[in-house]
PDB file of C-alpha atoms in Angstrom:
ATOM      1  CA  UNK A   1      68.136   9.084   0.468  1.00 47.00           C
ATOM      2  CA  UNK A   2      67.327  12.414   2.033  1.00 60.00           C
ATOM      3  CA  UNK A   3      64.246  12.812   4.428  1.00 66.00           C
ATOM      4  CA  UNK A   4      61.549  15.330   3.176  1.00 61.00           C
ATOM      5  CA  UNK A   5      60.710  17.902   5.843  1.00 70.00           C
ATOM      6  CA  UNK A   6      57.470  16.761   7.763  1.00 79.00           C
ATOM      7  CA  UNK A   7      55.735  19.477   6.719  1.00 76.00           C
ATOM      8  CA  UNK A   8      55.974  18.502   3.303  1.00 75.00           C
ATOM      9  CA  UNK A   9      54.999  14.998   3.362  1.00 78.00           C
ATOM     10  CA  UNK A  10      52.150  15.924   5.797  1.00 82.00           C
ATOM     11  CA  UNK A  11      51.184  18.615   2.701  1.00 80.00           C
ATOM     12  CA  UNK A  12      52.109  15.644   0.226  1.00 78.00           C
ATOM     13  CA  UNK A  13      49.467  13.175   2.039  1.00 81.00           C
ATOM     14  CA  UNK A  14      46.698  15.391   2.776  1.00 81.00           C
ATOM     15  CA  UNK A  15      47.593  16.385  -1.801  1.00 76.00           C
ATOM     16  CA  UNK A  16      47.343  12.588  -2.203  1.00 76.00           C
ATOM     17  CA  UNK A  17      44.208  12.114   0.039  1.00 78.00           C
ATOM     18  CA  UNK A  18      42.614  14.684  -2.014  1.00 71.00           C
ATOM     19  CA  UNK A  19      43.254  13.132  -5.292  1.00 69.00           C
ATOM     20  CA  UNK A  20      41.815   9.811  -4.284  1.00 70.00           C
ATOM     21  CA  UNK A  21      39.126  11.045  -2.582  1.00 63.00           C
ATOM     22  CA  UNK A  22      35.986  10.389  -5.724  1.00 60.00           C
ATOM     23  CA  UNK A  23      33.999  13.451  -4.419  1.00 57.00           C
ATOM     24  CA  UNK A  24      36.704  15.994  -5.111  1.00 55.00           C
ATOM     25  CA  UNK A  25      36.936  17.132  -8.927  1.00 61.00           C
ATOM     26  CA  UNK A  26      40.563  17.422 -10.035  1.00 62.00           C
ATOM     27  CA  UNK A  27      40.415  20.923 -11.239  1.00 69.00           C
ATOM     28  CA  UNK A  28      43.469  23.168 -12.654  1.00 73.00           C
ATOM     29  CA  UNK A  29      44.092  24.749  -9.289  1.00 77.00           C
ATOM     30  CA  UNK A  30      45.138  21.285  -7.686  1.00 76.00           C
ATOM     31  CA  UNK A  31      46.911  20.546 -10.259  1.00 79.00           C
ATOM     32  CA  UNK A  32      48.698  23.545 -10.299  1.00 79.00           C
ATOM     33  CA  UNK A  33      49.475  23.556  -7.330  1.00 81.00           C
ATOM     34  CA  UNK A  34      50.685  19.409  -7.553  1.00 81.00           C
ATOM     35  CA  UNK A  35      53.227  20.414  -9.952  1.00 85.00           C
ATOM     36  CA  UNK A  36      54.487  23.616  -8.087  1.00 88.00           C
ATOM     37  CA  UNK A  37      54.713  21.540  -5.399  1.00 86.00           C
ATOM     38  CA  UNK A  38      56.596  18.520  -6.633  1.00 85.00           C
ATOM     39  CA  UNK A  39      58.716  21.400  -8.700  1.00 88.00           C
ATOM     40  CA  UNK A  40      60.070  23.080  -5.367  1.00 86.00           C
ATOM     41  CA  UNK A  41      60.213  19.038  -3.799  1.00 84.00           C
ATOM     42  CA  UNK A  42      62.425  18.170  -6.428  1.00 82.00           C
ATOM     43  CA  UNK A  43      64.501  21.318  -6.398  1.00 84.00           C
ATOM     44  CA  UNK A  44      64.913  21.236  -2.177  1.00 82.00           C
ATOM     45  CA  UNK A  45      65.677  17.468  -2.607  1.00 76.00           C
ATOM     46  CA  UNK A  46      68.470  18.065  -5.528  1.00 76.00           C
ATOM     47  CA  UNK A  47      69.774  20.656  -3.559  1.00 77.00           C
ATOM     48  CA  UNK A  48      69.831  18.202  -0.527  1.00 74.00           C
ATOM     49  CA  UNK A  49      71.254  15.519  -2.316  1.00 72.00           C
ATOM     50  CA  UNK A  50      73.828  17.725  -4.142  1.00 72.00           C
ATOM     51  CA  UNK A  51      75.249  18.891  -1.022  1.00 69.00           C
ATOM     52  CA  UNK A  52      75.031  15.522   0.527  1.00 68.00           C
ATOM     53  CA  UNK A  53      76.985  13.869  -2.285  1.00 65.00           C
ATOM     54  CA  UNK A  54      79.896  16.752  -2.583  1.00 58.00           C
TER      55      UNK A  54
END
């Protein structure tokens, strides 16, 4: 299992923290920018695993 970059889980929590938090309105720029976000995740991680596993 490959370790995310702190950066990216700190960006991952405070993304979390705002989606649980009742006063903030889940609008289309969050989410937007939740999916680019777990896109280029998912992409770095691949890429991490890919090399990891050859």
């Amino acid at each position: 299992m490959a370790q995310l970059p702190t950066h990216m889980l700190m960006l991952l929590q405070k993304f979390w923290k705002s989606l649980e938090a009742p006063h903030v309105e889940l609008n289309s720029t969050t989410v937007l920018m939740g999916m680019v976000f777990l896109q280029q995740t998912m992409k770095t991680w691949w890429k991490v695993r890919f090399i990891n596993f050859v």
